[in-house]
Coordinates of C-alpha atoms in Angstrom, one line a residue:
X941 CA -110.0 -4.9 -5.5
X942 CA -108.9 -7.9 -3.5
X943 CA -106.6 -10.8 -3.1
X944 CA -107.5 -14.4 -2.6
X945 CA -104.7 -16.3 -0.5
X946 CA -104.7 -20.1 -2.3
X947 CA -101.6 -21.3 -1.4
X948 CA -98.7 -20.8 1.0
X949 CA -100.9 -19.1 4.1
X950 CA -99.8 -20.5 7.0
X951 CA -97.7 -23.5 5.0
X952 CA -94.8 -22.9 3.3
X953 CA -95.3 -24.4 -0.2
X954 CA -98.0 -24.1 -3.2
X955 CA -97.6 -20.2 -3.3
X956 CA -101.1 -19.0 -5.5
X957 CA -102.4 -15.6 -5.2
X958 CA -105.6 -14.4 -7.1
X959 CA -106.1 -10.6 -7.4
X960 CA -109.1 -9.2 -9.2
X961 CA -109.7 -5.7 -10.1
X962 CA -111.7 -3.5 -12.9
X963 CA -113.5 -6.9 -13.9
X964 CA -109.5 -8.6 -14.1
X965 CA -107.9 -11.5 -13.0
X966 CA -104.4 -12.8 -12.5
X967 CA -101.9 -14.6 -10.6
X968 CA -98.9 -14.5 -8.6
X969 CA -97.4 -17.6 -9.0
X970 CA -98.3 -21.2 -9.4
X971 CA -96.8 -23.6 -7.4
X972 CA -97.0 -27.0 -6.1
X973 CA -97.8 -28.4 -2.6
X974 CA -94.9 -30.4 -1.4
X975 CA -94.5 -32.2 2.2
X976 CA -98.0 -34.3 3.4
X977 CA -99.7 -36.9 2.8
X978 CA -102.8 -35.2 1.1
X979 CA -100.1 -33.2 -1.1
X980 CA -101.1 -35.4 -4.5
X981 CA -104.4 -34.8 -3.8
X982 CA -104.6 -30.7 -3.2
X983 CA -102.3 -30.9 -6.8
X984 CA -104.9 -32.5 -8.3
X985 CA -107.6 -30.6 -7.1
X986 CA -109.2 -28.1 -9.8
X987 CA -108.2 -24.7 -9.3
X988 CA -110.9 -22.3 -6.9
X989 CA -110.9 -20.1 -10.2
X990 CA -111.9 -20.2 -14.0
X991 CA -107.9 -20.7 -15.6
X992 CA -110.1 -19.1 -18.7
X993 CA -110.5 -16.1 -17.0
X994 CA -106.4 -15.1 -15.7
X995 CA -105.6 -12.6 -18.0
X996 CA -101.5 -13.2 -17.2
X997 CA -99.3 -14.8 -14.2
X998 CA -96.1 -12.8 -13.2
X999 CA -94.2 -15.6 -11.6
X1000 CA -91.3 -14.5 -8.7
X1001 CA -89.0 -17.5 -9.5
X1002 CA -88.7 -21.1 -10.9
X1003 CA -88.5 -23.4 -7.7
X1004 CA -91.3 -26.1 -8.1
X1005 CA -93.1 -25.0 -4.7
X1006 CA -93.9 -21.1 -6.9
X1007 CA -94.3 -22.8 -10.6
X1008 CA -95.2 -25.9 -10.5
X1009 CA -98.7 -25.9 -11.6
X1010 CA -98.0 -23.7 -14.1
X1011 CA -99.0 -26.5 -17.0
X1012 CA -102.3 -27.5 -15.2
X1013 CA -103.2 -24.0 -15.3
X1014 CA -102.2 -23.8 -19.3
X1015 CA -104.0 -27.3 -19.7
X1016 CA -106.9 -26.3 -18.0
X1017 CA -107.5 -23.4 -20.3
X1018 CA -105.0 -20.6 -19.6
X1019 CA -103.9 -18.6 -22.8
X1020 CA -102.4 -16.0 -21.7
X1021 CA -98.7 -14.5 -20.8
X1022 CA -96.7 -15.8 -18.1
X1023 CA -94.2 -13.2 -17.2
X1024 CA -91.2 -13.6 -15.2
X1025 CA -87.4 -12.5 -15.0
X1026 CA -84.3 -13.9 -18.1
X1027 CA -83.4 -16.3 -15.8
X1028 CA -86.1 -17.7 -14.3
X1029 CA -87.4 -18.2 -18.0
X1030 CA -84.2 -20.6 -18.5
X1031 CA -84.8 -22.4 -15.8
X1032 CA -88.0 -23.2 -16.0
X1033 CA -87.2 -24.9 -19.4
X1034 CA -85.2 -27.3 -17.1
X1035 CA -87.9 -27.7 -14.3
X1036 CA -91.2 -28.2 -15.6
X1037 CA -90.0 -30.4 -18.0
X1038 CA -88.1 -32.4 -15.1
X1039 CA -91.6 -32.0 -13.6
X1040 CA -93.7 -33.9 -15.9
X1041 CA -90.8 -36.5 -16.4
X1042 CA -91.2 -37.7 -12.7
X1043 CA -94.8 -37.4 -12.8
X1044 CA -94.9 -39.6 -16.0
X1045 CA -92.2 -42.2 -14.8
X1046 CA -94.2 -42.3 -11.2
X1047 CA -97.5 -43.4 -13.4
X1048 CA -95.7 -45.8 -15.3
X1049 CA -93.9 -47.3 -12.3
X1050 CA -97.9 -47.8 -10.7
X1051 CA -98.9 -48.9 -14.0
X1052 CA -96.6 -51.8 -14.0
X1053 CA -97.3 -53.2 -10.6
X1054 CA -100.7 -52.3 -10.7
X1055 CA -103.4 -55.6 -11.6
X1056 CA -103.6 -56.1 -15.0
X1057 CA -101.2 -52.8 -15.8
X1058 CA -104.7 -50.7 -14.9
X1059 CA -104.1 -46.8 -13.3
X1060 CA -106.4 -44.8 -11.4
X1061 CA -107.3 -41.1 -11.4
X1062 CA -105.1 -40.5 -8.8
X1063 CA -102.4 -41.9 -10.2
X1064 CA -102.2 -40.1 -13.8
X1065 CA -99.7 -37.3 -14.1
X1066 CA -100.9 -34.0 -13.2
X1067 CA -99.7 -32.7 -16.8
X1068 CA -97.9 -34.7 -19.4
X1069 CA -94.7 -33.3 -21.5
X1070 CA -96.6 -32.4 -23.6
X1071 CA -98.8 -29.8 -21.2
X1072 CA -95.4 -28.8 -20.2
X1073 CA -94.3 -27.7 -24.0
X1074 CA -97.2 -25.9 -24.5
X1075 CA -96.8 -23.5 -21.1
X1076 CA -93.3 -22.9 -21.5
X1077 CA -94.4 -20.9 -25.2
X1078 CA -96.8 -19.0 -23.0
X1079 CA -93.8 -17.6 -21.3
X1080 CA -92.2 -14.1 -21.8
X1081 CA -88.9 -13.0 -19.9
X1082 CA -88.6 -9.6 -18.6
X1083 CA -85.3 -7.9 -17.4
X1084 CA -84.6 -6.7 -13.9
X1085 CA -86.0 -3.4 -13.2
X1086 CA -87.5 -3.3 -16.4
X1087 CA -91.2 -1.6 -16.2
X1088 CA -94.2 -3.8 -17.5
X1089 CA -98.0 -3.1 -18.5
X1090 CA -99.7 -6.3 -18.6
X1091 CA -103.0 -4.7 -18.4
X1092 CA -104.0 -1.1 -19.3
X1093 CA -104.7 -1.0 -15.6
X1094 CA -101.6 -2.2 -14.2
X1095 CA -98.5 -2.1 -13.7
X1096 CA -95.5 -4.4 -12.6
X1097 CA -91.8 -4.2 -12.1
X1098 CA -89.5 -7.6 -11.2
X1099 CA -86.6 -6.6 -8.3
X1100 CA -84.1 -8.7 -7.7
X1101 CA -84.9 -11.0 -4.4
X1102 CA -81.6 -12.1 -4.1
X1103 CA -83.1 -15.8 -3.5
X1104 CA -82.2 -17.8 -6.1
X1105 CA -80.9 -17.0 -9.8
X1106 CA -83.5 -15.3 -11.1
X1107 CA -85.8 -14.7 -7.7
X1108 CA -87.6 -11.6 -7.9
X1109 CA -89.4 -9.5 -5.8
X1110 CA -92.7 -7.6 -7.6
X1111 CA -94.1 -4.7 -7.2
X1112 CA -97.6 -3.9 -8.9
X1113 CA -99.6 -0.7 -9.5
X1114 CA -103.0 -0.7 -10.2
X1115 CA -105.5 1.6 -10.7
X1116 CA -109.1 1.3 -10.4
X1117 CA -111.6 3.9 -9.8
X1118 CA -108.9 6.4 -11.1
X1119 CA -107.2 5.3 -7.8
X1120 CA -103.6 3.5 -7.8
X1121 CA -103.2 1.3 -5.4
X1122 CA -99.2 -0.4 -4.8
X1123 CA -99.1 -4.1 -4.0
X1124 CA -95.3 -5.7 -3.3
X1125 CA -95.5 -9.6 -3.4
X1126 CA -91.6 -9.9 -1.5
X1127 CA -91.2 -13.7 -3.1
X1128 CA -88.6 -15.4 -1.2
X1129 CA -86.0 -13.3 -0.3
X1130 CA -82.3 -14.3 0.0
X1131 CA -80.0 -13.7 3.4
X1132 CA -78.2 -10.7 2.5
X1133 CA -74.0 -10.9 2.9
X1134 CA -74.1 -14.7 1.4
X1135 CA -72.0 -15.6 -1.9
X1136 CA -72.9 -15.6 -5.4
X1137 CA -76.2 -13.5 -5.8
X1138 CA -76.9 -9.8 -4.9
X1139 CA -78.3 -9.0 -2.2
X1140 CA -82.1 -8.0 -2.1
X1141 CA -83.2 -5.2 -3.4
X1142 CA -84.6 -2.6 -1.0
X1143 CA -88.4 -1.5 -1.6
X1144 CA -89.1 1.8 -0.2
X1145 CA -92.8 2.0 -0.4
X1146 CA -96.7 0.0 -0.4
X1147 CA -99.9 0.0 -0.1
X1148 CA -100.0 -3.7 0.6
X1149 CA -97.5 -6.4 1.2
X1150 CA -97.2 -9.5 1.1
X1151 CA -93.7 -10.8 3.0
X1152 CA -92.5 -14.4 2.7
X1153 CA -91.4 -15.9 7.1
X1154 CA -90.2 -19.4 6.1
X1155 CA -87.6 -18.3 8.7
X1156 CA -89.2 -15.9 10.7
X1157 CA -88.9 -16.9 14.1
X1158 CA -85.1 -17.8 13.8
X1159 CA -81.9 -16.6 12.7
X1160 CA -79.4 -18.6 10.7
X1161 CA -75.8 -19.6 11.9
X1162 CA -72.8 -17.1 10.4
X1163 CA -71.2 -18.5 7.5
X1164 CA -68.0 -18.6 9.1
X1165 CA -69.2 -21.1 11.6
X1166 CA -70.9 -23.0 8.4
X1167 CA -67.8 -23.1 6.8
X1168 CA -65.8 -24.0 9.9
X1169 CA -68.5 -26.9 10.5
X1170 CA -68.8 -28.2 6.8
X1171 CA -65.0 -28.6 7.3
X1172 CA -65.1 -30.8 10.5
X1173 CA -67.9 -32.9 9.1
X1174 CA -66.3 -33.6 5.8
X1175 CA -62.7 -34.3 7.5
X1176 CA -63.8 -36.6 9.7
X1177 CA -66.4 -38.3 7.5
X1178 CA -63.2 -39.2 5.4
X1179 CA -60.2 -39.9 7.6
X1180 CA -62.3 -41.3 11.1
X1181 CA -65.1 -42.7 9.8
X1182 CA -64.5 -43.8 6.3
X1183 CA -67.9 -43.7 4.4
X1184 CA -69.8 -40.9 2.2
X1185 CA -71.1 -37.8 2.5
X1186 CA -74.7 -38.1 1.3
X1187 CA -76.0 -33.9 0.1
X1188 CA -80.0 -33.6 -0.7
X1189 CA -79.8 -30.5 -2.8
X1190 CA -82.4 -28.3 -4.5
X1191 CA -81.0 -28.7 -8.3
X1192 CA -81.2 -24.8 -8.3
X1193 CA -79.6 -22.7 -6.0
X1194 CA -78.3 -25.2 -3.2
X1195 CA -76.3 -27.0 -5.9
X1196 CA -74.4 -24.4 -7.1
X1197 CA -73.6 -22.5 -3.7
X1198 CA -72.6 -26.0 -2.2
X1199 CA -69.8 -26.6 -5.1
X1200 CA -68.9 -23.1 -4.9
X1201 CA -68.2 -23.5 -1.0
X1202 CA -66.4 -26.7 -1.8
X1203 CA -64.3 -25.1 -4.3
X1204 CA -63.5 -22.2 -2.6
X1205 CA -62.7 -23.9 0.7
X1206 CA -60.1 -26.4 -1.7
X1207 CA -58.6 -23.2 -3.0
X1208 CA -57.8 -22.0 0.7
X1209 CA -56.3 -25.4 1.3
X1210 CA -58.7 -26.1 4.2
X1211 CA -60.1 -29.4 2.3
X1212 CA -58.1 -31.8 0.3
X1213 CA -58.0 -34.7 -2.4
X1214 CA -62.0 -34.1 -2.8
X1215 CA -64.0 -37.0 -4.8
X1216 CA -67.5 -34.8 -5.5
X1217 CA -70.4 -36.1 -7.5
X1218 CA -73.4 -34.0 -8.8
X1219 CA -75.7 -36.5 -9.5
X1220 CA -78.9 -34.6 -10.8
X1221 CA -79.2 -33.9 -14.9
X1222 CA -81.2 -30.8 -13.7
X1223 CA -78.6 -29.8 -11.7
X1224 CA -76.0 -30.2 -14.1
X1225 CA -78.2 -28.0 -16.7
X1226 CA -79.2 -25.4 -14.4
X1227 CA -74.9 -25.0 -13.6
X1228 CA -74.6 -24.6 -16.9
X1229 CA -77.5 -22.0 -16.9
X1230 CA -75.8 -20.7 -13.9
X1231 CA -72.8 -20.1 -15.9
X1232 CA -74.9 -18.1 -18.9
X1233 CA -76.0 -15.4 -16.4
X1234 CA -72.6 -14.0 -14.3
X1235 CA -73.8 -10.4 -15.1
X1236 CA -76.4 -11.6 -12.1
X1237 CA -73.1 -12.4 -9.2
X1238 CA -72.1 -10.6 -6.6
X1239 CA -68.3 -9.1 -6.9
X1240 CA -67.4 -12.4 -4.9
X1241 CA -68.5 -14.7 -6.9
X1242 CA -67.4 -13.1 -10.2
X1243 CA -64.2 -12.6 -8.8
X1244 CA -63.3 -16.0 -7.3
X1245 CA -60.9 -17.7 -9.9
X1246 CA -62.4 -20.6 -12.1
X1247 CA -65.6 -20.9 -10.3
X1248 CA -67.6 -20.1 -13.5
X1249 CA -65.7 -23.1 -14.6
X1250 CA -67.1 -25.7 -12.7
X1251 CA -67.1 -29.0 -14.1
X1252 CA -64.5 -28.4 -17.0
X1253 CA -61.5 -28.2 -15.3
X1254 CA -61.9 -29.6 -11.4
X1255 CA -60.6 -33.2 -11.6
X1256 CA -62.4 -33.4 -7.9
X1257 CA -65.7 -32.9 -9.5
X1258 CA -67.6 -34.8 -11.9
X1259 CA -71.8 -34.5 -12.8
X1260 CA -73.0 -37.8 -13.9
X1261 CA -75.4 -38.0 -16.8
X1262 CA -76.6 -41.6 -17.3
X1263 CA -79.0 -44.1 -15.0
X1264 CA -75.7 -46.0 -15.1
X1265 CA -73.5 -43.5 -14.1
X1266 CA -75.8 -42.7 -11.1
X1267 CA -76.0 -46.6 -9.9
X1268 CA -72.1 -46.6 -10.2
X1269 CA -71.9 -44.4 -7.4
X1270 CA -73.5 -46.9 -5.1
X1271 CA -70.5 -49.1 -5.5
X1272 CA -68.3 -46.4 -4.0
X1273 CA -68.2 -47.3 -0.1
X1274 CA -65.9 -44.4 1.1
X1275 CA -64.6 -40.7 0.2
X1276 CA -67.6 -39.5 -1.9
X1277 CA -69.5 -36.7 -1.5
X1278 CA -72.2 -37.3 -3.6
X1279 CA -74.6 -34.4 -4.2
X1280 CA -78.6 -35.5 -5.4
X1281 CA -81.7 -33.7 -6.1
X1282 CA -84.7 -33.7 -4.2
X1283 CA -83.2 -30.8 -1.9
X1284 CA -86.7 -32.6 0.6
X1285 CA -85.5 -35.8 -0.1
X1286 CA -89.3 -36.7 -1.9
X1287 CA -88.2 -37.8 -5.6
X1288 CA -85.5 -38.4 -7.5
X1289 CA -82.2 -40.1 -7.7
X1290 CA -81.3 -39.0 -4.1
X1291 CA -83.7 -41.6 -2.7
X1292 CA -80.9 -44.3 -4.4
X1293 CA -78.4 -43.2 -2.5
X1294 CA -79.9 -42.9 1.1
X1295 CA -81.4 -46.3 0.4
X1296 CA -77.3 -46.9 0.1
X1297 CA -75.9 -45.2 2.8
X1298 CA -78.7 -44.6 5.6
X1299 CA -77.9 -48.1 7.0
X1300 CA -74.3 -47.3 7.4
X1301 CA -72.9 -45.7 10.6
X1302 CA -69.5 -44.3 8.6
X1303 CA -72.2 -42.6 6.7
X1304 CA -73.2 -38.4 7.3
X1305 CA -76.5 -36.8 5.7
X1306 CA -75.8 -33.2 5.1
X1307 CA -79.3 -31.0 5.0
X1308 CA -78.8 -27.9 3.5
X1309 CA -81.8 -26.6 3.2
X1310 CA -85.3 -26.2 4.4
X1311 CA -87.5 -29.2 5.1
X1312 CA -91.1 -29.3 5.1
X1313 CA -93.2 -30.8 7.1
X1314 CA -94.0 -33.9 6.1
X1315 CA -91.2 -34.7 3.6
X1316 CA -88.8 -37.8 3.9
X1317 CA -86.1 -34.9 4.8
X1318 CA -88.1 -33.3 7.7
X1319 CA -88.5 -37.0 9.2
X1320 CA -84.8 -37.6 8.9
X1321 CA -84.1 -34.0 10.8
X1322 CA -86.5 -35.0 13.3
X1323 CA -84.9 -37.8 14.4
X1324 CA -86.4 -40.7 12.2
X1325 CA -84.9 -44.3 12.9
X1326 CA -86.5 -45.8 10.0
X1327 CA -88.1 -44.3 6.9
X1328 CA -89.4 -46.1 4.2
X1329 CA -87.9 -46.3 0.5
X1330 CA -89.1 -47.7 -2.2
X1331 CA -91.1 -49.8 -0.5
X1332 CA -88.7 -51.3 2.1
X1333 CA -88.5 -50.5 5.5
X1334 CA -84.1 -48.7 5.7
X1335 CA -83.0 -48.5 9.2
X1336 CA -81.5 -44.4 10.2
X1337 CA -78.0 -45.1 11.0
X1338 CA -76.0 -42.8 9.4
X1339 CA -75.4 -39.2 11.4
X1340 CA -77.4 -37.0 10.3
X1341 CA -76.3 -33.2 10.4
X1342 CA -78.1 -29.8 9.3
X1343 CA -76.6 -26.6 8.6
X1344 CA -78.9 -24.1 8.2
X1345 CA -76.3 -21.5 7.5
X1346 CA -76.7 -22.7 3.9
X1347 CA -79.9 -21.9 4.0
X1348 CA -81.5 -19.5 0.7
X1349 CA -84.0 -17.7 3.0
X1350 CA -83.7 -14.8 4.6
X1351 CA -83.8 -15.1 8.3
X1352 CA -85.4 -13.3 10.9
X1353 CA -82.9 -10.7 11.6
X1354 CA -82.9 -10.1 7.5
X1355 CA -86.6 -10.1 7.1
X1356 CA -86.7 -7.2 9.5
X1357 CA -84.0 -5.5 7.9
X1358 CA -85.7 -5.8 4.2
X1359 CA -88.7 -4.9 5.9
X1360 CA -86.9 -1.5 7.6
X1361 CA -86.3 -0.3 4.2
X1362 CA -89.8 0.8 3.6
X1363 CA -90.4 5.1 4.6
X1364 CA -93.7 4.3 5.9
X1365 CA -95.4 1.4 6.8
X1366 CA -97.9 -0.2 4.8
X1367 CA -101.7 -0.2 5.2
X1368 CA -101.7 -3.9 5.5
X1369 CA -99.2 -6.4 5.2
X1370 CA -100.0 -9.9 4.8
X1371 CA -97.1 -12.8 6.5
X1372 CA -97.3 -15.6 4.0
X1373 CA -94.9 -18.9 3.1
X1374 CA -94.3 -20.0 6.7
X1375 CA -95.6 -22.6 8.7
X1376 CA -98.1 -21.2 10.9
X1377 CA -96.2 -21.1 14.0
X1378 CA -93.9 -19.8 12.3
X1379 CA -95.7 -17.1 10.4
X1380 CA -98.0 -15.8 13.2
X1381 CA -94.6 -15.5 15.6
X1382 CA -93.2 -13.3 12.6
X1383 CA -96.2 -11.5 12.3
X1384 CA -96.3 -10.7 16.5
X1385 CA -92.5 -9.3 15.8
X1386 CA -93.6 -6.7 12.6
X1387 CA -96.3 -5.8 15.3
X1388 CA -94.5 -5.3 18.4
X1389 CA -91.1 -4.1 16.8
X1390 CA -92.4 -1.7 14.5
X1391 CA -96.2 -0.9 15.0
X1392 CA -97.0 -2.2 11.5
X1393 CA -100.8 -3.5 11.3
X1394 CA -100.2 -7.6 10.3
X1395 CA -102.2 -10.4 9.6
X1396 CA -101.5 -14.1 9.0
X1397 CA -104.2 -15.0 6.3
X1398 CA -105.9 -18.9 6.0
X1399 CA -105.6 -20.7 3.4
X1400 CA -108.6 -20.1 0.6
X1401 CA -109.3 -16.7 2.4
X1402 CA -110.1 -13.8 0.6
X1403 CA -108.8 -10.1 1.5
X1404 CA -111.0 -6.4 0.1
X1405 CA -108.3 -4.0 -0.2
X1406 CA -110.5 -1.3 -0.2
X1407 CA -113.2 -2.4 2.0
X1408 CA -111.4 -3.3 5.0
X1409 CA -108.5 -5.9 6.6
X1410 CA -108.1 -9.1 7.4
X1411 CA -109.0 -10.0 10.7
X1412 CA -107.2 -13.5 10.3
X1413 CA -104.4 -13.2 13.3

């Protein structure tokens, strides 16, 4: 039995993990590479495994960076299931379909400027729409806690990872040799006490584990400072400086718990006379998703008054749905807060509007979320004075603030905690979907704090189970 590590080891994106046991093969998650330069390329790459041979994927949640590759794999020859929680199911309906509309537009836009309307390898979509169509029948939804038997020889169980709506943690059991052996892949786990989802679910035993550190070596600011700080900027964006409020936001998740803050801060009275914009049609589907699964919310969420109402009654709030609609927004000079997908800044409509605002000084950039190296967003956290867009040099004058207290990952005082709910230690357990600093810090803390034998794999590297550890440190 072992475990081949082909994507987020020592990098936070493009989680992939092979296992193969009793002549099987399948996969814990698909995803994409995001952030780099030689990202394209590593997407494009053929897979370091026969798709023809995975007898099923279980799949921990729908962000792009976990699922995203999920229609090569089909193209390339995949039949079988892809399993994976109610919700996540939904949403992928929304993303990989949002996936292959990009990738198609982006080949058309090269086509067009290109000589002579020719394209290269390089820059044909990864998978079409209709690669995208084809995977998402492959998928079968599976309820919380709910026990599966993919295989005679195995058996899975989806936890809630309190992450995203429909993150899970998974635990596998399977038995070779007439030997069961317990592998928990944690997924991205969520920061415990934050509104809207549940907290993550405690797992109390494993053989093996694999444990997410994209915040490992740091903890997040309370969410009373957050909210105290989100305040101050978005007061004085409006009455001092006069210009907008410019949100990069991950369609799911970040979306969502930013317009719940902003409503429930209006309700309190601590903001006023708000002029919000969700300009993402993924975003404004996956809200509506959102809304389909309450039984998912934590007793905060459900109870706070009208929030599964959002965009039917807030006269503060409006999603735009048309190209139009979106370029509208760029005649609005002050008082918007105008909420865009990519949550990394790399694609999508978001682009538009920092090409708008970045030059102006009135201006703020709120990052919410995680940036990876490499990405526009990680250059704009780091300081940037000038980033290109859209071929044009735009000129970093807008404030740029980040509040990680937003953030969807556990951090390093939570990752402990989760990590405290196991009896016993496991045999091994494997730090994975940090960057490598990062990850091997994390790794240092399980060993010193609490004696657990760690290792921080390489990418491509391949782990016996049986046979003996990984010596990667």
């Amino acid at each position: 039995m072992n475990i081949q590590f082909l994507g987020a080891a020592r990098e936070v994106t493009g989680s992939c993990y092979l296992i193969e046991a009793n002549g099987l093969q399948f996969l814990v998650d698909c995803g994409m590479v995001q952030g780099g330069r030689d990202a394209p390329e590593r997407n494009r790459t053929p897979f370091d495994f026969d798709p023809k041979k995975i007898s099923f994927v279980l799949l921990t949640h729908a962000h792009i960076d976990h699922s995203g590759l999920l229609p090569k794999l089909t193209c390339a020859g995949f039949k079988g299931p892809i399993y994976t929680t109610s919700a996540t199911a939904d949403l992928l309906g929304v993303m990989l379909p949002d996936s292959a509309h990009i990738q198609e537009s982006d080949a058309e836009r090269v086509k067009r400027r290109s000589h002579r309307g020719k394209t290269t390898a390089s820059s044909e979509p990864i998978y079409t729409m209709a690669d995208t169509r084809q995977c998402l029948r492959q998928v079968r939804a599976i309820g919380y806690d709910d026990m599966l038997d993919p295989h005679p020889a195995v058996r899975c169980r989806f936890r809630d990872a309190g992450h995203i709506l429909g993150s899970a943690i998974i635990e596998v059991w399977i038995t070779e040799n007439g030997k069961t052996t317990k592998i928990v892949f944690s997924g991205d786990l969520g920061q415990p006490g934050r509104p809207i989802l549940r907290d993550p679910t405690v797992i109390e035993e494993a053989d093996f584990l694999l444990i997410e550190s994209t915040y490992g070596n740091r903890d997040h600011k309370d969410q009373t400072s957050t909210l105290d700080e989100l305040v101050d900027i978005v007061e004085h964006t409006r009455h001092a400086g006069g210009g907008n409020i410019i949100v990069p936001a991950f369609a799911v998740g970040r979306t969502q718990e930013i317009l719940y803050h902003l409503h429930r801060l209006t309700c309190e009275g601590r903001l006023h006379d708000l002029m919000v914009f969700v300009d993402s049609p993924m975003a404004t589907e996956v809200t509506r998703i959102t809304r389909q699964h309450l039984e998912l919310f934590d007793e905060q969420a459900t109870k706070l008054a009208g929030w599964h109402k959002l965009g039917a009654d807030l006269p503060y709030l409006k999603f735009t749905a048309s190209v139009d609609e979106s370029k509208a927004l760029n005649l609005i000079s002050s008082g918007a807060i105008i909420i865009s997908a990519s949550g990394m800044c790399d694609a999508g409509r978001i682009r538009h509007h920092l090409r708008q605002n970045l030059p102006r000084r009135e201006c703020v950039v709120l990052i919410t979320g995680f940036q990876a190296k490499g990405t526009l967003g990680r250059r704009l956290v780091d300081g940037a004075r000038q980033v290109r867009l859209f071929g044009e040099d735009v000129p970093v004058r807008a404030a740029i603030h980040t509040l990680n207290g937003f953030s969807a990952h556990a951090d390093r005082t939570a990752l402990l905690a989760w990590a405290d709910g196991f009896a016993t230690p496991p045999k091994q357990t494997f730090v994975v979907h940090g960057e490598a600093d990062t990850a091997l810090e994390f790794a240092e803390k399980l060993r010193a704090d609490k004696g657990w034998t760690v290792s921080v794999p390489e990418l491509g590297s391949k782990v016996d189970l049986e046979g003996g550890r990984d010596d990667q440190q």
